[in-house]
Structures are given as structure tokens and as C-alpha cells.
mmCIF file of C-alpha atoms and ligand atoms in Angstrom:
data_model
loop_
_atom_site.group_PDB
_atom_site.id
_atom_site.type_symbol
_atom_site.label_atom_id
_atom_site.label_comp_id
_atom_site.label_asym_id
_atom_site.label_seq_id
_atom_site.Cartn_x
_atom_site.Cartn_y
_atom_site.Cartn_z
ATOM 1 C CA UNK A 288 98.307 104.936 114.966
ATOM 2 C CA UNK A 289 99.104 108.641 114.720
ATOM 3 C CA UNK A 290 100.175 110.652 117.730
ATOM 4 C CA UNK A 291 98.038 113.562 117.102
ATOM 5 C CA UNK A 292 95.073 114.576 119.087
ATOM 6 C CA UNK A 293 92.114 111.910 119.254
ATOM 7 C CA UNK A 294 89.619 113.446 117.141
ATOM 8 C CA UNK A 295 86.139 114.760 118.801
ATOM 9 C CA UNK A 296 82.837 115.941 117.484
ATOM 10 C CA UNK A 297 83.219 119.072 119.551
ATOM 11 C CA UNK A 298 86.707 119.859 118.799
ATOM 12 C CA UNK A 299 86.189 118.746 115.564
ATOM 13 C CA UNK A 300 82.866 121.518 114.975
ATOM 14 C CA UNK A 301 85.592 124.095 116.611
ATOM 15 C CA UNK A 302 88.222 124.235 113.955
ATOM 16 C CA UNK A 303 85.986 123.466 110.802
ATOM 17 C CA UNK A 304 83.211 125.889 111.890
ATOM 18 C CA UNK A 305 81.346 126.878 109.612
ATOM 19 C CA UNK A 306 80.803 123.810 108.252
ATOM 20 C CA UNK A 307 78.426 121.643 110.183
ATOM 21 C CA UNK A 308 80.205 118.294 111.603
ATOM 22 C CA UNK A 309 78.598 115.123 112.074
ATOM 23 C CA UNK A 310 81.895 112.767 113.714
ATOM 24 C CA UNK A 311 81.832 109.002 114.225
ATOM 25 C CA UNK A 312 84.570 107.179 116.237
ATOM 26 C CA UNK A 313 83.674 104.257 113.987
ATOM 27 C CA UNK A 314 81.388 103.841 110.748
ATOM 28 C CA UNK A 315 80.296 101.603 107.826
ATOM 29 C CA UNK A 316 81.017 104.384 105.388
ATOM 30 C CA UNK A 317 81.412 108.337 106.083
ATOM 31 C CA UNK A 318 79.259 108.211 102.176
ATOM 32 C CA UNK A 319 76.444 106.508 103.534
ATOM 33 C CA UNK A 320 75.903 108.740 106.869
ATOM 34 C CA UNK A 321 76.100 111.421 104.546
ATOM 35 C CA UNK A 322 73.746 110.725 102.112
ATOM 36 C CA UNK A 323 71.347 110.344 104.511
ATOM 37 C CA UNK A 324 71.960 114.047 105.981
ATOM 38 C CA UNK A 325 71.881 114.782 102.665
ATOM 39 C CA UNK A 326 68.121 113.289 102.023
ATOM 40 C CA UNK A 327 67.334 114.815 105.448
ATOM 41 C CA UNK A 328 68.204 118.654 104.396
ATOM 42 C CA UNK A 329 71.723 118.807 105.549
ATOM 43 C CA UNK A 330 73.657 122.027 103.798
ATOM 44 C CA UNK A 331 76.059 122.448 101.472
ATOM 45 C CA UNK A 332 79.378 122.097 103.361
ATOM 46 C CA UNK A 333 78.541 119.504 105.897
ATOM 47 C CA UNK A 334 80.766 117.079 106.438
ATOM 48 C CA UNK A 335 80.859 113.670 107.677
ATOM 49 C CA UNK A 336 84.238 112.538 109.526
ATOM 50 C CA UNK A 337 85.263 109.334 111.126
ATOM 51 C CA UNK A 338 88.293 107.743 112.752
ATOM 52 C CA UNK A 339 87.596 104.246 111.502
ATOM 53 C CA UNK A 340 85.512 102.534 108.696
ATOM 54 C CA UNK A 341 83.739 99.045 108.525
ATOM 55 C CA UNK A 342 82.824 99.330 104.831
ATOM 56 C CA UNK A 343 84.603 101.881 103.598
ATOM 57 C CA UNK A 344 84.544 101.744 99.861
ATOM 58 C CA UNK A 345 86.151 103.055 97.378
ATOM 59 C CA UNK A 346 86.272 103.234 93.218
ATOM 60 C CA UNK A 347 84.802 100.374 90.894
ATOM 61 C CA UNK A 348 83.537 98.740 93.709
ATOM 62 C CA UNK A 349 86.643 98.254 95.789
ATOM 63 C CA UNK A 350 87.138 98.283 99.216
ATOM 64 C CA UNK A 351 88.492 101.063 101.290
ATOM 65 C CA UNK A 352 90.987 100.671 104.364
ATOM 66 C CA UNK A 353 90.222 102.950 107.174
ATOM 67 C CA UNK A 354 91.655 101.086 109.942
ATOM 68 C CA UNK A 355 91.629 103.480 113.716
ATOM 69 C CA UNK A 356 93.335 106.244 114.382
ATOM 70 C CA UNK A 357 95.050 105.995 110.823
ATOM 71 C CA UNK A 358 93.517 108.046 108.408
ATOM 72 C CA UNK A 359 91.558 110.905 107.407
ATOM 73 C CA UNK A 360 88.285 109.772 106.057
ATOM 74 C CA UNK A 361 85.414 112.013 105.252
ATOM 75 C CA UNK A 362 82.199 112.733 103.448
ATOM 76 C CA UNK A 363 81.144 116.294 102.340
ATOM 77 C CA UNK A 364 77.672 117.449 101.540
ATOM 78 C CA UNK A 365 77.548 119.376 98.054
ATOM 79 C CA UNK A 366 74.622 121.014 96.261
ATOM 80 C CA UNK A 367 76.542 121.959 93.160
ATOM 81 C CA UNK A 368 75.122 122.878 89.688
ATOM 82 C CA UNK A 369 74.538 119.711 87.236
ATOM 83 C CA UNK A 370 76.481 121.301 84.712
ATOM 84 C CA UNK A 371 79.200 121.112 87.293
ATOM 85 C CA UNK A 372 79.267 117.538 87.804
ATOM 86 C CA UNK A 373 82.252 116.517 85.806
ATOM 87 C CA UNK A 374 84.588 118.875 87.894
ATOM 88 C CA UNK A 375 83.583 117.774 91.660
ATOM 89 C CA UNK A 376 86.366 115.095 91.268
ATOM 90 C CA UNK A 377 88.846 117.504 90.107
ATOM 91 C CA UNK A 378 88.066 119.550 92.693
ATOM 92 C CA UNK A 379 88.502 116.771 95.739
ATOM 93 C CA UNK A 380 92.234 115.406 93.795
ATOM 94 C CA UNK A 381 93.091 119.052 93.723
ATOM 95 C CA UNK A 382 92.172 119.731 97.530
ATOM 96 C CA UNK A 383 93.892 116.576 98.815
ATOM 97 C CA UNK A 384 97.375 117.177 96.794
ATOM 98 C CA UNK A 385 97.350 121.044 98.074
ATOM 99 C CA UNK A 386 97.023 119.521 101.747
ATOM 100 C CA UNK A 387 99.287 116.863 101.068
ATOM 101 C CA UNK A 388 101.674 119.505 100.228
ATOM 102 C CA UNK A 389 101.021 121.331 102.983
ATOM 103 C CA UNK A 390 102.460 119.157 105.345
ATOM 104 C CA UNK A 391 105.423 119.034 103.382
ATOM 105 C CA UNK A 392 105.189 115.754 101.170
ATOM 106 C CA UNK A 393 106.668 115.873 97.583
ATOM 107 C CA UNK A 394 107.036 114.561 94.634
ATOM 108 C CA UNK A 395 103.133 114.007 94.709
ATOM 109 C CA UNK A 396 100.787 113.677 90.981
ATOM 110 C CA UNK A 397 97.541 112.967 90.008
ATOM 111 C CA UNK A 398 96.824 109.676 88.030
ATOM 112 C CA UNK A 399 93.761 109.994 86.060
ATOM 113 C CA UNK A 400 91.106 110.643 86.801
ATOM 114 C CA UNK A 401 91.670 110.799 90.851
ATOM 115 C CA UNK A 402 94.235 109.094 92.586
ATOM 116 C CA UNK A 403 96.498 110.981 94.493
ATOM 117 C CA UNK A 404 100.509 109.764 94.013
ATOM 118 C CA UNK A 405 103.180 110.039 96.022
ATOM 119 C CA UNK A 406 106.417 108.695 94.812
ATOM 120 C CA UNK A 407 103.797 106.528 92.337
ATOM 121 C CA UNK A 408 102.363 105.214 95.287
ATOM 122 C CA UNK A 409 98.421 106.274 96.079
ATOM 123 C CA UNK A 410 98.157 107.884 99.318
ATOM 124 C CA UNK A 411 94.622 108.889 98.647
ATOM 125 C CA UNK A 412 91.130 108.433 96.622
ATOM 126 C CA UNK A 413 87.776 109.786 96.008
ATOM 127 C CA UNK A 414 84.772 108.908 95.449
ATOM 128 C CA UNK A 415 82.110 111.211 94.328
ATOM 129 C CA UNK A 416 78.688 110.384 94.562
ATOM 130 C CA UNK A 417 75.358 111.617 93.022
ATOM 131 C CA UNK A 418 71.763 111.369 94.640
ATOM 132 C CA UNK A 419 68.871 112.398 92.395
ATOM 133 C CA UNK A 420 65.285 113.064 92.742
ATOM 134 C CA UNK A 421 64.159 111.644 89.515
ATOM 135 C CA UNK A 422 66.003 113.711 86.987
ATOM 136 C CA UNK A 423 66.885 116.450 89.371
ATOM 137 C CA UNK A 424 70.167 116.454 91.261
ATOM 138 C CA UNK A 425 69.730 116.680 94.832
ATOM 139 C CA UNK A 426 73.710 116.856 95.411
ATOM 140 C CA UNK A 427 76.688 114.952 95.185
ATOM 141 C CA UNK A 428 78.793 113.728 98.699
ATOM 142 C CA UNK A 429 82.722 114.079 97.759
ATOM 143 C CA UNK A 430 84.165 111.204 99.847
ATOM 144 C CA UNK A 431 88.008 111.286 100.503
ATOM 145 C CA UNK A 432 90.129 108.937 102.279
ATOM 146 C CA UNK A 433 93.906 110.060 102.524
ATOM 147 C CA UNK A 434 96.539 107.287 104.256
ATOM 148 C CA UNK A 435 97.731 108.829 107.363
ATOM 149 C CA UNK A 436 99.729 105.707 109.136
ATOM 150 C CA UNK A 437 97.700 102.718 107.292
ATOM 151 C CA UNK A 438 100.591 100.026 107.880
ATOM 152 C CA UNK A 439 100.486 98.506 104.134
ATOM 153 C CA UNK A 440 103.602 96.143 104.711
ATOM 154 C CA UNK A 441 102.973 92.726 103.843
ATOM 155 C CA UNK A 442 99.629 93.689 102.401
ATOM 156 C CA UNK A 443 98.990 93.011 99.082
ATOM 157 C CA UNK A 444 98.581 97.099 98.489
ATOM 158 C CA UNK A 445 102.244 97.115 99.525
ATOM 159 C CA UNK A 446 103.920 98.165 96.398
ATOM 160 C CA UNK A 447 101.166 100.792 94.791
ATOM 161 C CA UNK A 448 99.382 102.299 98.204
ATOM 162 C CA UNK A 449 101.731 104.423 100.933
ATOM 163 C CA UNK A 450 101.336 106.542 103.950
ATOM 164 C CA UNK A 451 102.199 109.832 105.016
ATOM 165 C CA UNK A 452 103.727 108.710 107.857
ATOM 166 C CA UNK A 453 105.828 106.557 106.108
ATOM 167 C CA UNK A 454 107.002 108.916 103.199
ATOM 168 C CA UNK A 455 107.671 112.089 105.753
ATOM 169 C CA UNK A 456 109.130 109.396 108.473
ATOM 170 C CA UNK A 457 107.046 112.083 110.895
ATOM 171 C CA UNK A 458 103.982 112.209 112.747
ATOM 172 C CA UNK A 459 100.693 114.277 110.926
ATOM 173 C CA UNK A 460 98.227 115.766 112.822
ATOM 174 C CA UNK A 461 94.958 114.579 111.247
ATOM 175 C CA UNK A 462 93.065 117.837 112.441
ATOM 176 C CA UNK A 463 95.414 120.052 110.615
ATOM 177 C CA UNK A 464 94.589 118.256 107.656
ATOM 178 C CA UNK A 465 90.754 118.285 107.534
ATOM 179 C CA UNK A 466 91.410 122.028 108.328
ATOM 180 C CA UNK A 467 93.561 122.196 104.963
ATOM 181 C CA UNK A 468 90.958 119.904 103.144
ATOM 182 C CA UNK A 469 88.221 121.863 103.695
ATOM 183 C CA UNK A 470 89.643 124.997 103.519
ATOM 184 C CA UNK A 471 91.036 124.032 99.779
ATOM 185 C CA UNK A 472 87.414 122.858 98.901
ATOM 186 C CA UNK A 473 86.406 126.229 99.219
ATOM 187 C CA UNK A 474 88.761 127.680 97.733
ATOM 188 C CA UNK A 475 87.809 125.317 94.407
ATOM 189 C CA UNK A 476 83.810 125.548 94.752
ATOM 190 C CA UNK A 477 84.313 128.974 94.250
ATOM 191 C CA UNK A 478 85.601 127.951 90.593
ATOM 192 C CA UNK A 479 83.626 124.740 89.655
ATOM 193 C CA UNK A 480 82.488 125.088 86.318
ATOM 194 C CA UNK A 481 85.543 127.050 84.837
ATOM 195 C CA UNK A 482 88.824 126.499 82.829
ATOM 196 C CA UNK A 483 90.579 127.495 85.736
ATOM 197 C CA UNK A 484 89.975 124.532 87.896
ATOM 198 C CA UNK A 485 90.390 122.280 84.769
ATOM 199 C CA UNK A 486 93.728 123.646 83.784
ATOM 200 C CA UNK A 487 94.794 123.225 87.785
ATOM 201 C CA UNK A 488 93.940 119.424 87.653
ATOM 202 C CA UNK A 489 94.836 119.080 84.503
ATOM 203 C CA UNK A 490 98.382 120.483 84.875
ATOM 204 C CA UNK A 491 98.919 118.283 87.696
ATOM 205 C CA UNK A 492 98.079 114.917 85.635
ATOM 206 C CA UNK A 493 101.332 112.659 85.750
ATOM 207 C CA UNK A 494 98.955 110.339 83.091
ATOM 208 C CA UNK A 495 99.804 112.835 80.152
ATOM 209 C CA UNK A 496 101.694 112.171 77.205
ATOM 210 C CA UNK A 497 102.325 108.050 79.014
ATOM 211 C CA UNK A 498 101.692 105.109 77.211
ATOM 212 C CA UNK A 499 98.567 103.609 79.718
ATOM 213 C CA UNK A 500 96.231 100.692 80.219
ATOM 214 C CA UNK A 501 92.707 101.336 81.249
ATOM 215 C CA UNK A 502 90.300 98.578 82.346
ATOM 216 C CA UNK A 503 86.840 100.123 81.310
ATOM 217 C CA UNK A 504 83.991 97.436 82.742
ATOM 218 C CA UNK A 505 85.253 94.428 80.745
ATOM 219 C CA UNK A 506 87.556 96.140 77.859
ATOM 220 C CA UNK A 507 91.243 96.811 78.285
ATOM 221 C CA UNK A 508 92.106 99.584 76.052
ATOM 222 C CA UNK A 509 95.913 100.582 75.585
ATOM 223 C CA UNK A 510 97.386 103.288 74.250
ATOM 224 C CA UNK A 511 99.073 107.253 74.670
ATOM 225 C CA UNK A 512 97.066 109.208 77.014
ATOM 226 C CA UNK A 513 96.996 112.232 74.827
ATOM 227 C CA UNK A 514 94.640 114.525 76.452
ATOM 228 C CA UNK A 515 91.871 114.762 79.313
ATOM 229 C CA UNK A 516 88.821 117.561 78.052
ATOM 230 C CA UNK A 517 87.268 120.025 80.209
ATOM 231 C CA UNK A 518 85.050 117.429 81.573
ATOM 232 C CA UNK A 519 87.726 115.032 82.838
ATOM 233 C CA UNK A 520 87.211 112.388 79.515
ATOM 234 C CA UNK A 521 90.310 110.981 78.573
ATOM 235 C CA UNK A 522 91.615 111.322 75.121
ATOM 236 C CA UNK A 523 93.317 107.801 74.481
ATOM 237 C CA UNK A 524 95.288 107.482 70.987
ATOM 238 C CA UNK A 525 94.951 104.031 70.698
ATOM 239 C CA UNK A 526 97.863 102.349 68.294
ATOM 240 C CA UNK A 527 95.388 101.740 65.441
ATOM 241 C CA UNK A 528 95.871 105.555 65.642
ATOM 242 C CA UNK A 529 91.846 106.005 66.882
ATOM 243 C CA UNK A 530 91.193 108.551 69.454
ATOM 244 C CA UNK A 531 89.075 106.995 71.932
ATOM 245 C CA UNK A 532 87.246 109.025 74.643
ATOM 246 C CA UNK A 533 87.196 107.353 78.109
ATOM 247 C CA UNK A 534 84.814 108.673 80.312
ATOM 248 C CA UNK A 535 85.417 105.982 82.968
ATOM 249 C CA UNK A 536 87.945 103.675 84.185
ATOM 250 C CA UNK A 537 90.959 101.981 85.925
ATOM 251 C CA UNK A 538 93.954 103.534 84.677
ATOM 252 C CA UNK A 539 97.513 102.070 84.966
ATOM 253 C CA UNK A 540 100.803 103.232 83.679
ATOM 254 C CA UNK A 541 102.096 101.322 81.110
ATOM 255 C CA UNK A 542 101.153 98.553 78.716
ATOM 256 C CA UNK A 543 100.170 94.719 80.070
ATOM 257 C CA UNK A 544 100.835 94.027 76.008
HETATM 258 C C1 BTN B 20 89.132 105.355 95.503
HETATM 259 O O1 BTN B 20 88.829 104.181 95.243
HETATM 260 O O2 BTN B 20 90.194 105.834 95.088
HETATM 261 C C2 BTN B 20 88.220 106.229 96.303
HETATM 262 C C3 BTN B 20 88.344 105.980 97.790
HETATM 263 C C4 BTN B 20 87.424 106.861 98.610
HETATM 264 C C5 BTN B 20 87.461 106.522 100.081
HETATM 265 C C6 BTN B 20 86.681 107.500 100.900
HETATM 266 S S1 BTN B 20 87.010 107.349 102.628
HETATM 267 C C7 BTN B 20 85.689 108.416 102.999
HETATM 268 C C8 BTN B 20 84.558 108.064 102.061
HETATM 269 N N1 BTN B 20 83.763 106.970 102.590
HETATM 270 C C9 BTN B 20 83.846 105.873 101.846
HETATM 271 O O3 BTN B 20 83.263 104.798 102.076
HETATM 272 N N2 BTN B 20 84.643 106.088 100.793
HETATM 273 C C10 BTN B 20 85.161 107.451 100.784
#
């Protein structure tokens, strides 16, 4: 558990105003709710928060831990461009290291294309997610889960997920957090679709120049992670010396060869 303030929809709609706040003390999945405010009109900028998720998910499929009063976990409502699809995960990696900063963690990267590091440890994910009306894009809900005080030990996430908690050995106040998140999503929206939010993600990419595995649906492809293009696809140098483009996938550091 954290020691911070127990989160409320009204205090909640206070200190993110003006985005619109839907909070749930418990959930199946902040993504879902949203969605469905989504399909029902809700605006760009609402967001969907909640102290604990049932079926969280995450990446590929995974599950997502969002145990009580332990993380942040939330679901915002975006109506971006289509031609600004490929950034709206740079944009959420980019907003949760700033605010992981913030409250004074360090020696935090980015591992390709999303995961948020801290001491090579993920301490965060998201999970972007399109809803169309045949082919036109109705908007996108940016999910983000960041570990507050998950307890990992004796887990079998032990040695590659962490918490804040645990790496600042000091209690975070959730609320300040959202604040920061939100706050640094604006800040990006107001650049989605140009070099300058690619070169911010992109700078921040601990995946560069590392010899990497990447599980891509079945294949396991291994080789230098050269270079990541303006619309996140990584440039893999495989050791046949063929430069593959990844759009997708599971990336770990180093070679299982
Ligand atoms: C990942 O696998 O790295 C992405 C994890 C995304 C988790 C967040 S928590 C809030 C939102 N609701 C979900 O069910 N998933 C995302």
C-alpha cells in the first residue's frame, strides 16, 4: 500500500480539471471503461483512473498487476490524427519517464518500443489502443500502468519488474503523479506528428546500438538494434548483415544464441 491520500472521483476531477474523470475504486480494465466513453462521445482528454484492476492487461496479451492502493493505472481518451498513430506510444513512454523523474527516480530508460526502466527493471507499460469506425479512426485510449508499491518479491516478475517505492525507499503520492502524467501528455499532444517528439523518445532509447532479441508472433530475430525511424519501426541489423524492420515485438537485451 502507499501512504498517500485514498484517491476519490471528486478530488480526483479537482486536481486534473480540465480533463473529465471517470474513477473506479476497482475495475476489470481502466481500457475497457474507456473505450466505452469513448463510443459514447467522451472528449479528447478524458481519463479513466482506478485504484485496483481485475483484468488489467497489458502488451502481447499479457496480464497486468494492479493490485489496491499500489499503482497508478489509467486510461486516456484521444482523438488524434491517423497520421499520428505511430507516435501516441512515444508520447505515453515519454510522459511516464518525465513523471518518474519528477519524483526523483534515476537512472530510468526506455526499452523499445515502451517499457519504462529503472535500474533495467520495468516500472511501467503502455498500451495503446485503436477503435475504428470502419476505416475511420474514432480514437485511440493510451493506457498506462506505472508500479507504485506492487510487492514483486517472490513473484516470478521479481528480477525484471520494480517499484517506486522500492527504488526511492520513500512513499509517492499517487495524485501528484497523475497530475505530472497528464500534465506531460499535454505537453507532447501539442507535438504529435513531429521530429521533435521522435528525437525526445528516441534519445531516451537504452535499446540503441545493443545487441537484442525480439520475439515477433512466432520468429525470434537477433541482432544490433541499429536504429528506430520516425514511426517507432526498429531497424534490426541482423548478423547475415540484413536490415530488418520490426514494426512489432518483445524486445530483450541480449542474445538467447
Ligand atoms: C505493457 O504490457 O507494458 C502495457 C501495460 C499497460 C497497463 C495499463 S494499466 C491501465 C490500462 N488498463 C489496462 O488494462 N492496461 C493499461
Amino acid at each position: 500500500m502507499t501512504d498517500d491520500l485514498p484517491l476519490s472521483e471528486s478530488l480526483l476531477r479537482q486536481r486534473l480539471a480540465p480533463h473529465p474523470v471517470r474513477y473506479f475504486a476497482q475495475i476489470g480494465s481502466t481500457n475497457d471503461e474507456a473505450r466505452a466513453w469513448l463510443e459514447a462521445g467522451a472528449p479528447a482528454g478524458a481519463v479513466v483512473i482506478a485504484d485496483e484492476q481485475t483484468q488489467g492487461r497489458g502488451r502481447h496479451h499479457r496480464a497486468w498487476r494492479t493490485p489496491p492502493g499500489a499503482a497508478v493505472a489509467l486510461s486516456v481518451v484521444l482523438r488524434p490524427q491517423v497520421e499520428a498513430l505511430p507516435q501516441i506510444i512515444m508520447m505515453g513512454a515519454l510522459a511516464v519517464i518525465e513523471t518518474v523523474e519528477a519524483v526523483g527516480v534515476q537512472h530510468t530508460a526506455l526499452k523499445w518500443p515502451n517499457d519504462v526502466l529503472v535500474n533495467g527493471r520495468k516500472v511501467s507499460g503502455v498500451l495503446a489502443e485503436t477503435v475504428w469506425s470502419g476505416d475511420m479512426l474514432r480514437g485511440v485510449i493510451l493506457g498506462i500502468g506505472v508500479n507504485v508499491s506492487v510487492d514483486f518479491a517472490g513473484s516470478e516478475l521479481e528480477p525484471t519488474a520494480i517499484s517506486l517505492m522500492t527504488e526511492l525507499g520513500a512513499p509517492v503520492d499517487r495524485l501528484t503523479m497523475l497530475e505530472s502524467l497528464l500534465a506531460r501528455l499535454d505537453y507532447w499532444q501539442l507535438h504529435l506528428g513531429t521530429s521533435t517528439l521522435y528525437r525526445a523518445w528516441k534519445a531516451r532509447l537504452v535499446t540503441l546500438g545493443s545487441r537484442v532479441t525480439v520475439t515477433n508472433n512466432t520468429e525470434l530475430l537477433t541482432g544490433i538494434a541499429e536504429d528506430v525511424d520516425e514511426s517507432g519501426v526498429l531497424l534490426l541489423r541482423q548478423d547475415s548483415g540484413e536490415l530488418m524492420r520490426v514494426v512489432a515485438g518483445d524486445l530483450q537485451m541480449g542474445s538467447t544464441q
